């Protein structure tokens, strides 16, 4: 799985960028917010990615911050929210605004995104309200009981792996955080997932 690209910004379009990594151009779909954050063409860039695999294609979606990638994963877990709608939401709302909208059930704010009607906005708020413990709270947030993601390099992938095995986002986040505390930031993804699984199963 490709989790991050580090190279040179070759070009950008309305909804994508091409990142040149060692002479290979990677086409990466992205929100307008991420595209704006990449900087000028020709400059060095680092972009967090999510690989989308279907029967007839393999696509990369890119994010300026890992926090946006985590929200993309959460949004696309909601029925009716595909990658295009998730990117539209991330184009319209900062992660902190999205966090606040879901936490307070503000469907009108979520519905500001293109392609998101009131019913879908309500579903997003309802389904993600109990899951946002797996997403970092905005800087300076107080209270609310939202747990932050651990910050090590493999944390997001380890959490995703545990969620794919059926653990709830908050359970996966807590188990990975505990495993990372024990193993340290340099732990391999395999070791992190193995220890997190043992801790989650207790």
PDB file of N, CA, C and O in Angstrom, residues 61-123:
ATOM      1  N   UNK A  61      -5.469   8.831  -3.771  1.00  0.00           N
ATOM      2  CA  UNK A  61      -6.015  10.103  -3.322  1.00  0.00           C
ATOM      3  C   UNK A  61      -5.003  10.690  -2.351  1.00  0.00           C
ATOM      4  O   UNK A  61      -4.452   9.970  -1.507  1.00  0.00           O
ATOM      5  N   UNK A  62      -4.720  11.982  -2.489  1.00  0.00           N
ATOM      6  CA  UNK A  62      -3.668  12.589  -1.690  1.00  0.00           C
ATOM      7  C   UNK A  62      -4.174  13.669  -0.746  1.00  0.00           C
ATOM      8  O   UNK A  62      -5.198  14.310  -0.999  1.00  0.00           O
ATOM      9  N   UNK A  63      -3.410  13.884   0.326  1.00  0.00           N
ATOM     10  CA  UNK A  63      -3.797  14.845   1.361  1.00  0.00           C
ATOM     11  C   UNK A  63      -2.559  15.568   1.871  1.00  0.00           C
ATOM     12  O   UNK A  63      -1.507  14.961   2.076  1.00  0.00           O
ATOM     13  N   UNK A  64      -2.698  16.870   2.087  1.00  0.00           N
ATOM     14  CA  UNK A  64      -1.581  17.664   2.586  1.00  0.00           C
ATOM     15  C   UNK A  64      -1.224  17.267   4.016  1.00  0.00           C
ATOM     16  O   UNK A  64      -0.069  17.369   4.428  1.00  0.00           O
ATOM     17  N   UNK A  65      -2.229  16.819   4.778  1.00  0.00           N
ATOM     18  CA  UNK A  65      -1.997  16.428   6.175  1.00  0.00           C
ATOM     19  C   UNK A  65      -2.590  15.050   6.429  1.00  0.00           C
ATOM     20  O   UNK A  65      -3.619  14.689   5.864  1.00  0.00           O
ATOM     21  N   UNK A  66      -1.943  14.316   7.326  1.00  0.00           N
ATOM     22  CA  UNK A  66      -2.447  12.990   7.684  1.00  0.00           C
ATOM     23  C   UNK A  66      -3.841  13.095   8.305  1.00  0.00           C
ATOM     24  O   UNK A  66      -4.664  12.186   8.154  1.00  0.00           O
ATOM     25  N   UNK A  67      -4.112  14.195   8.964  1.00  0.00           N
ATOM     26  CA  UNK A  67      -5.419  14.403   9.592  1.00  0.00           C
ATOM     27  C   UNK A  67      -6.535  14.376   8.560  1.00  0.00           C
ATOM     28  O   UNK A  67      -7.610  13.810   8.796  1.00  0.00           O
ATOM     29  N   UNK A  68      -6.283  14.972   7.393  1.00  0.00           N
ATOM     30  CA  UNK A  68      -7.286  14.945   6.319  1.00  0.00           C
ATOM     31  C   UNK A  68      -7.492  13.520   5.796  1.00  0.00           C
ATOM     32  O   UNK A  68      -8.610  13.122   5.486  1.00  0.00           O
ATOM     33  N   UNK A  69      -6.410  12.765   5.680  1.00  0.00           N
ATOM     34  CA  UNK A  69      -6.524  11.370   5.230  1.00  0.00           C
ATOM     35  C   UNK A  69      -7.373  10.564   6.209  1.00  0.00           C
ATOM     36  O   UNK A  69      -8.205   9.744   5.810  1.00  0.00           O
ATOM     37  N   UNK A  70      -7.173  10.806   7.503  1.00  0.00           N
ATOM     38  CA  UNK A  70      -7.954  10.079   8.509  1.00  0.00           C
ATOM     39  C   UNK A  70      -9.446  10.406   8.383  1.00  0.00           C
ATOM     40  O   UNK A  70     -10.296   9.523   8.497  1.00  0.00           O
ATOM     41  N   UNK A  71      -9.756  11.686   8.119  1.00  0.00           N
ATOM     42  CA  UNK A  71     -11.154  12.064   7.926  1.00  0.00           C
ATOM     43  C   UNK A  71     -11.721  11.459   6.644  1.00  0.00           C
ATOM     44  O   UNK A  71     -12.886  11.059   6.601  1.00  0.00           O
ATOM     45  N   UNK A  72     -10.899  11.388   5.601  1.00  0.00           N
ATOM     46  CA  UNK A  72     -11.342  10.764   4.351  1.00  0.00           C
ATOM     47  C   UNK A  72     -11.762   9.325   4.608  1.00  0.00           C
ATOM     48  O   UNK A  72     -12.808   8.864   4.117  1.00  0.00           O
ATOM     49  N   UNK A  73     -10.956   8.596   5.372  1.00  0.00           N
ATOM     50  CA  UNK A  73     -11.280   7.200   5.691  1.00  0.00           C
ATOM     51  C   UNK A  73     -12.590   7.115   6.470  1.00  0.00           C
ATOM     52  O   UNK A  73     -13.412   6.227   6.220  1.00  0.00           O
ATOM     53  N   UNK A  74     -12.774   8.029   7.417  1.00  0.00           N
ATOM     54  CA  UNK A  74     -13.999   8.018   8.217  1.00  0.00           C
ATOM     55  C   UNK A  74     -15.215   8.334   7.345  1.00  0.00           C
ATOM     56  O   UNK A  74     -16.240   7.661   7.420  1.00  0.00           O
ATOM     57  N   UNK A  75     -15.086   9.362   6.508  1.00  0.00           N
ATOM     58  CA  UNK A  75     -16.219   9.775   5.675  1.00  0.00           C
ATOM     59  C   UNK A  75     -16.640   8.676   4.711  1.00  0.00           C
ATOM     60  O   UNK A  75     -17.835   8.424   4.525  1.00  0.00           O
ATOM     61  N   UNK A  76     -15.661   8.015   4.087  1.00  0.00           N
ATOM     62  CA  UNK A  76     -16.003   6.981   3.100  1.00  0.00           C
ATOM     63  C   UNK A  76     -16.515   5.701   3.752  1.00  0.00           C
ATOM     64  O   UNK A  76     -16.952   4.794   3.047  1.00  0.00           O
ATOM     65  N   UNK A  77     -16.477   5.642   5.088  1.00  0.00           N
ATOM     66  CA  UNK A  77     -17.082   4.491   5.774  1.00  0.00           C
ATOM     67  C   UNK A  77     -18.595   4.650   5.891  1.00  0.00           C
ATOM     68  O   UNK A  77     -19.305   3.700   6.219  1.00  0.00           O
ATOM     69  N   UNK A  78     -19.096   5.858   5.595  1.00  0.00           N
ATOM     70  CA  UNK A  78     -20.527   6.139   5.678  1.00  0.00           C
ATOM     71  C   UNK A  78     -21.183   5.757   4.354  1.00  0.00           C
ATOM     72  O   UNK A  78     -20.685   6.103   3.278  1.00  0.00           O
ATOM     73  N   UNK A  79     -22.302   5.036   4.441  1.00  0.00           N
ATOM     74  CA  UNK A  79     -23.012   4.625   3.234  1.00  0.00           C
ATOM     75  C   UNK A  79     -23.422   5.856   2.421  1.00  0.00           C
ATOM     76  O   UNK A  79     -23.973   6.812   2.943  1.00  0.00           O
ATOM     77  N   UNK A  80     -23.133   5.812   1.123  1.00  0.00           N
ATOM     78  CA  UNK A  80     -23.504   6.918   0.257  1.00  0.00           C
ATOM     79  C   UNK A  80     -22.411   7.956   0.078  1.00  0.00           C
ATOM     80  O   UNK A  80     -22.564   8.889  -0.706  1.00  0.00           O
ATOM     81  N   UNK A  81     -21.308   7.797   0.808  1.00  0.00           N
ATOM     82  CA  UNK A  81     -20.197   8.741   0.687  1.00  0.00           C
ATOM     83  C   UNK A  81     -19.045   8.049  -0.030  1.00  0.00           C
ATOM     84  O   UNK A  81     -18.339   7.218   0.545  1.00  0.00           O
ATOM     85  N   UNK A  82     -18.881   8.380  -1.318  1.00  0.00           N
ATOM     86  CA  UNK A  82     -17.754   7.859  -2.077  1.00  0.00           C
ATOM     87  C   UNK A  82     -16.574   8.810  -1.994  1.00  0.00           C
ATOM     88  O   UNK A  82     -16.625   9.831  -1.290  1.00  0.00           O
ATOM     89  N   UNK A  83     -15.537   8.507  -2.739  1.00  0.00           N
ATOM     90  CA  UNK A  83     -14.330   9.324  -2.656  1.00  0.00           C
ATOM     91  C   UNK A  83     -14.571  10.756  -3.128  1.00  0.00           C
ATOM     92  O   UNK A  83     -14.042  11.714  -2.550  1.00  0.00           O
ATOM     93  N   UNK A  84     -15.393  10.926  -4.187  1.00  0.00           N
ATOM     94  CA  UNK A  84     -15.638  12.272  -4.703  1.00  0.00           C
ATOM     95  C   UNK A  84     -16.378  13.140  -3.684  1.00  0.00           C
ATOM     96  O   UNK A  84     -16.060  14.320  -3.497  1.00  0.00           O
ATOM     97  N   UNK A  85     -17.386  12.566  -3.031  1.00  0.00           N
ATOM     98  CA  UNK A  85     -18.147  13.320  -2.029  1.00  0.00           C
ATOM     99  C   UNK A  85     -17.256  13.637  -0.827  1.00  0.00           C
ATOM    100  O   UNK A  85     -17.288  14.755  -0.290  1.00  0.00           O
ATOM    101  N   UNK A  86     -16.445  12.664  -0.410  1.00  0.00           N
ATOM    102  CA  UNK A  86     -15.548  12.892   0.726  1.00  0.00           C
ATOM    103  C   UNK A  86     -14.581  14.031   0.421  1.00  0.00           C
ATOM    104  O   UNK A  86     -14.330  14.899   1.275  1.00  0.00           O
ATOM    105  N   UNK A  87     -14.038  14.061  -0.799  1.00  0.00           N
ATOM    106  CA  UNK A  87     -13.125  15.139  -1.174  1.00  0.00           C
ATOM    107  C   UNK A  87     -13.848  16.479  -1.257  1.00  0.00           C
ATOM    108  O   UNK A  87     -13.282  17.525  -0.930  1.00  0.00           O
ATOM    109  N   UNK A  88     -15.114  16.447  -1.693  1.00  0.00           N
ATOM    110  CA  UNK A  88     -15.892  17.688  -1.737  1.00  0.00           C
ATOM    111  C   UNK A  88     -16.094  18.244  -0.327  1.00  0.00           C
ATOM    112  O   UNK A  88     -16.009  19.458  -0.100  1.00  0.00           O
ATOM    113  N   UNK A  89     -16.344  17.356   0.627  1.00  0.00           N
ATOM    114  CA  UNK A  89     -16.517  17.782   2.023  1.00  0.00           C
ATOM    115  C   UNK A  89     -15.208  18.355   2.559  1.00  0.00           C
ATOM    116  O   UNK A  89     -15.185  19.407   3.222  1.00  0.00           O
ATOM    117  N   UNK A  90     -14.080  17.688   2.261  1.00  0.00           N
ATOM    118  CA  UNK A  90     -12.785  18.164   2.743  1.00  0.00           C
ATOM    119  C   UNK A  90     -12.344  19.436   2.019  1.00  0.00           C
ATOM    120  O   UNK A  90     -11.510  20.183   2.535  1.00  0.00           O
ATOM    121  N   UNK A  91     -12.907  19.693   0.827  1.00  0.00           N
ATOM    122  CA  UNK A  91     -12.650  20.952   0.137  1.00  0.00           C
ATOM    123  C   UNK A  91     -13.416  22.089   0.806  1.00  0.00           C
ATOM    124  O   UNK A  91     -12.936  23.230   0.879  1.00  0.00           O
ATOM    125  N   UNK A  92     -14.613  21.787   1.305  1.00  0.00           N
ATOM    126  CA  UNK A  92     -15.479  22.822   1.882  1.00  0.00           C
ATOM    127  C   UNK A  92     -15.162  23.115   3.339  1.00  0.00           C
ATOM    128  O   UNK A  92     -15.354  24.242   3.800  1.00  0.00           O
ATOM    129  N   UNK A  93     -14.691  22.106   4.070  1.00  0.00           N
ATOM    130  CA  UNK A  93     -14.507  22.257   5.516  1.00  0.00           C
ATOM    131  C   UNK A  93     -13.106  21.873   5.956  1.00  0.00           C
ATOM    132  O   UNK A  93     -12.564  20.865   5.521  1.00  0.00           O
ATOM    133  N   UNK A  94     -12.516  22.684   6.822  1.00  0.00           N
ATOM    134  CA  UNK A  94     -11.278  22.317   7.500  1.00  0.00           C
ATOM    135  C   UNK A  94     -11.567  21.131   8.417  1.00  0.00           C
ATOM    136  O   UNK A  94     -12.698  20.980   8.900  1.00  0.00           O
ATOM    137  N   UNK A  95     -10.573  20.271   8.696  1.00  0.00           N
ATOM    138  CA  UNK A  95     -10.806  19.170   9.628  1.00  0.00           C
ATOM    139  C   UNK A  95     -11.392  19.624  10.967  1.00  0.00           C
ATOM    140  O   UNK A  95     -12.272  18.959  11.519  1.00  0.00           O
ATOM    141  N   UNK A  96     -10.932  20.751  11.476  1.00  0.00           N
ATOM    142  CA  UNK A  96     -11.465  21.248  12.752  1.00  0.00           C
ATOM    143  C   UNK A  96     -12.942  21.604  12.630  1.00  0.00           C
ATOM    144  O   UNK A  96     -13.739  21.340  13.541  1.00  0.00           O
ATOM    145  N   UNK A  97     -13.329  22.202  11.491  1.00  0.00           N
ATOM    146  CA  UNK A  97     -14.741  22.546  11.264  1.00  0.00           C
ATOM    147  C   UNK A  97     -15.577  21.284  11.118  1.00  0.00           C
ATOM    148  O   UNK A  97     -16.702  21.210  11.635  1.00  0.00           O
ATOM    149  N   UNK A  98     -15.033  20.294  10.431  1.00  0.00           N
ATOM    150  CA  UNK A  98     -15.755  19.035  10.247  1.00  0.00           C
ATOM    151  C   UNK A  98     -15.929  18.313  11.576  1.00  0.00           C
ATOM    152  O   UNK A  98     -17.007  17.777  11.870  1.00  0.00           O
ATOM    153  N   UNK A  99     -14.883  18.319  12.380  1.00  0.00           N
ATOM    154  CA  UNK A  99     -14.943  17.706  13.712  1.00  0.00           C
ATOM    155  C   UNK A  99     -16.054  18.345  14.537  1.00  0.00           C
ATOM    156  O   UNK A  99     -16.868  17.661  15.150  1.00  0.00           O
ATOM    157  N   UNK A 100     -16.078  19.685  14.520  1.00  0.00           N
ATOM    158  CA  UNK A 100     -17.079  20.413  15.302  1.00  0.00           C
ATOM    159  C   UNK A 100     -18.486  20.158  14.765  1.00  0.00           C
ATOM    160  O   UNK A 100     -19.438  19.988  15.543  1.00  0.00           O
ATOM    161  N   UNK A 101     -18.627  20.096  13.442  1.00  0.00           N
ATOM    162  CA  UNK A 101     -19.940  19.869  12.831  1.00  0.00           C
ATOM    163  C   UNK A 101     -20.499  18.500  13.192  1.00  0.00           C
ATOM    164  O   UNK A 101     -21.686  18.360  13.507  1.00  0.00           O
ATOM    165  N   UNK A 102     -19.638  17.483  13.148  1.00  0.00           N
ATOM    166  CA  UNK A 102     -20.084  16.132  13.490  1.00  0.00           C
ATOM    167  C   UNK A 102     -20.406  16.048  14.977  1.00  0.00           C
ATOM    168  O   UNK A 102     -21.425  15.477  15.376  1.00  0.00           O
ATOM    169  N   UNK A 103     -19.548  16.630  15.821  1.00  0.00           N
ATOM    170  CA  UNK A 103     -19.739  16.551  17.269  1.00  0.00           C
ATOM    171  C   UNK A 103     -21.034  17.219  17.713  1.00  0.00           C
ATOM    172  O   UNK A 103     -21.699  16.763  18.652  1.00  0.00           O
ATOM    173  N   UNK A 104     -21.424  18.308  17.018  1.00  0.00           N
ATOM    174  CA  UNK A 104     -22.626  19.051  17.409  1.00  0.00           C
ATOM    175  C   UNK A 104     -23.841  18.691  16.568  1.00  0.00           C
ATOM    176  O   UNK A 104     -24.931  19.220  16.792  1.00  0.00           O
ATOM    177  N   UNK A 105     -23.652  17.805  15.564  1.00  0.00           N
ATOM    178  CA  UNK A 105     -24.767  17.430  14.709  1.00  0.00           C
ATOM    179  C   UNK A 105     -25.214  18.544  13.771  1.00  0.00           C
ATOM    180  O   UNK A 105     -26.387  18.626  13.401  1.00  0.00           O
ATOM    181  N   UNK A 106     -24.265  19.406  13.378  1.00  0.00           N
ATOM    182  CA  UNK A 106     -24.585  20.545  12.530  1.00  0.00           C
ATOM    183  C   UNK A 106     -24.622  20.096  11.061  1.00  0.00           C
ATOM    184  O   UNK A 106     -23.658  20.247  10.307  1.00  0.00           O
ATOM    185  N   UNK A 107     -25.769  19.551  10.645  1.00  0.00           N
ATOM    186  CA  UNK A 107     -25.885  19.025   9.280  1.00  0.00           C
ATOM    187  C   UNK A 107     -25.841  20.135   8.236  1.00  0.00           C
ATOM    188  O   UNK A 107     -25.426  19.914   7.102  1.00  0.00           O
ATOM    189  N   UNK A 108     -26.264  21.345   8.595  1.00  0.00           N
ATOM    190  CA  UNK A 108     -26.244  22.457   7.649  1.00  0.00           C
ATOM    191  C   UNK A 108     -24.814  22.789   7.234  1.00  0.00           C
ATOM    192  O   UNK A 108     -24.548  23.103   6.071  1.00  0.00           O
ATOM    193  N   UNK A 109     -23.900  22.717   8.186  1.00  0.00           N
ATOM    194  CA  UNK A 109     -22.493  22.985   7.878  1.00  0.00           C
ATOM    195  C   UNK A 109     -21.933  21.914   6.940  1.00  0.00           C
ATOM    196  O   UNK A 109     -21.247  22.221   5.959  1.00  0.00           O
ATOM    197  N   UNK A 110     -22.243  20.654   7.215  1.00  0.00           N
ATOM    198  CA  UNK A 110     -21.752  19.550   6.380  1.00  0.00           C
ATOM    199  C   UNK A 110     -22.343  19.642   4.977  1.00  0.00           C
ATOM    200  O   UNK A 110     -21.682  19.353   3.984  1.00  0.00           O
ATOM    201  N   UNK A 111     -23.603  20.091   4.894  1.00  0.00           N
ATOM    202  CA  UNK A 111     -24.295  20.175   3.610  1.00  0.00           C
ATOM    203  C   UNK A 111     -23.788  21.322   2.733  1.00  0.00           C
ATOM    204  O   UNK A 111     -24.237  21.475   1.597  1.00  0.00           O
ATOM    205  N   UNK A 112     -22.836  22.110   3.239  1.00  0.00           N
ATOM    206  CA  UNK A 112     -22.244  23.162   2.410  1.00  0.00           C
ATOM    207  C   UNK A 112     -21.430  22.560   1.263  1.00  0.00           C
ATOM    208  O   UNK A 112     -21.189  23.219   0.258  1.00  0.00           O
ATOM    209  N   UNK A 113     -20.994  21.320   1.422  1.00  0.00           N
ATOM    210  CA  UNK A 113     -20.165  20.686   0.393  1.00  0.00           C
ATOM    211  C   UNK A 113     -21.004  20.331  -0.834  1.00  0.00           C
ATOM    212  O   UNK A 113     -22.169  19.939  -0.717  1.00  0.00           O
ATOM    213  N   UNK A 114     -20.394  20.444  -2.010  1.00  0.00           N
ATOM    214  CA  UNK A 114     -21.078  20.085  -3.255  1.00  0.00           C
ATOM    215  C   UNK A 114     -21.448  18.598  -3.234  1.00  0.00           C
ATOM    216  O   UNK A 114     -20.634  17.752  -2.881  1.00  0.00           O
ATOM    217  N   UNK A 115     -22.697  18.301  -3.619  1.00  0.00           N
ATOM    218  CA  UNK A 115     -23.138  16.917  -3.698  1.00  0.00           C
ATOM    219  C   UNK A 115     -23.632  16.336  -2.398  1.00  0.00           C
ATOM    220  O   UNK A 115     -23.965  15.144  -2.338  1.00  0.00           O
ATOM    221  N   UNK A 116     -23.700  17.142  -1.347  1.00  0.00           N
ATOM    222  CA  UNK A 116     -24.171  16.655  -0.039  1.00  0.00           C
ATOM    223  C   UNK A 116     -25.500  17.321   0.304  1.00  0.00           C
ATOM    224  O   UNK A 116     -25.563  18.523   0.552  1.00  0.00           O
ATOM    225  N   UNK A 117     -26.577  16.521   0.270  1.00  0.00           N
ATOM    226  CA  UNK A 117     -27.889  17.033   0.632  1.00  0.00           C
ATOM    227  C   UNK A 117     -28.135  16.894   2.126  1.00  0.00           C
ATOM    228  O   UNK A 117     -27.337  16.290   2.852  1.00  0.00           O
ATOM    229  N   UNK A 118     -29.267  17.431   2.609  1.00  0.00           N
ATOM    230  CA  UNK A 118     -29.571  17.389   4.047  1.00  0.00           C
ATOM    231  C   UNK A 118     -29.620  15.972   4.614  1.00  0.00           C
ATOM    232  O   UNK A 118     -29.140  15.733   5.733  1.00  0.00           O
ATOM    233  N   UNK A 119     -30.193  15.024   3.859  1.00  0.00           N
ATOM    234  CA  UNK A 119     -30.305  13.654   4.383  1.00  0.00           C
ATOM    235  C   UNK A 119     -28.942  13.004   4.545  1.00  0.00           C
ATOM    236  O   UNK A 119     -28.662  12.354   5.557  1.00  0.00           O
ATOM    237  N   UNK A 120     -28.070  13.185   3.545  1.00  0.00           N
ATOM    238  CA  UNK A 120     -26.734  12.603   3.629  1.00  0.00           C
ATOM    239  C   UNK A 120     -25.930  13.286   4.732  1.00  0.00           C
ATOM    240  O   UNK A 120     -25.188  12.623   5.480  1.00  0.00           O
ATOM    241  N   UNK A 121     -26.082  14.589   4.853  1.00  0.00           N
ATOM    242  CA  UNK A 121     -25.378  15.320   5.912  1.00  0.00           C
ATOM    243  C   UNK A 121     -25.802  14.810   7.286  1.00  0.00           C
ATOM    244  O   UNK A 121     -24.967  14.644   8.186  1.00  0.00           O
ATOM    245  N   UNK A 122     -27.088  14.558   7.447  1.00  0.00           N
ATOM    246  CA  UNK A 122     -27.587  14.032   8.717  1.00  0.00           C
ATOM    247  C   UNK A 122     -27.019  12.648   8.991  1.00  0.00           C
ATOM    248  O   UNK A 122     -26.633  12.325  10.115  1.00  0.00           O
ATOM    249  N   UNK A 123     -26.945  11.807   7.950  1.00  0.00           N
ATOM    250  CA  UNK A 123     -26.400  10.454   8.114  1.00  0.00           C
ATOM    251  C   UNK A 123     -24.924  10.514   8.524  1.00  0.00           C
ATOM    252  O   UNK A 123     -24.465   9.768   9.383  1.00  0.00           O
TER     253      UNK A 123
END
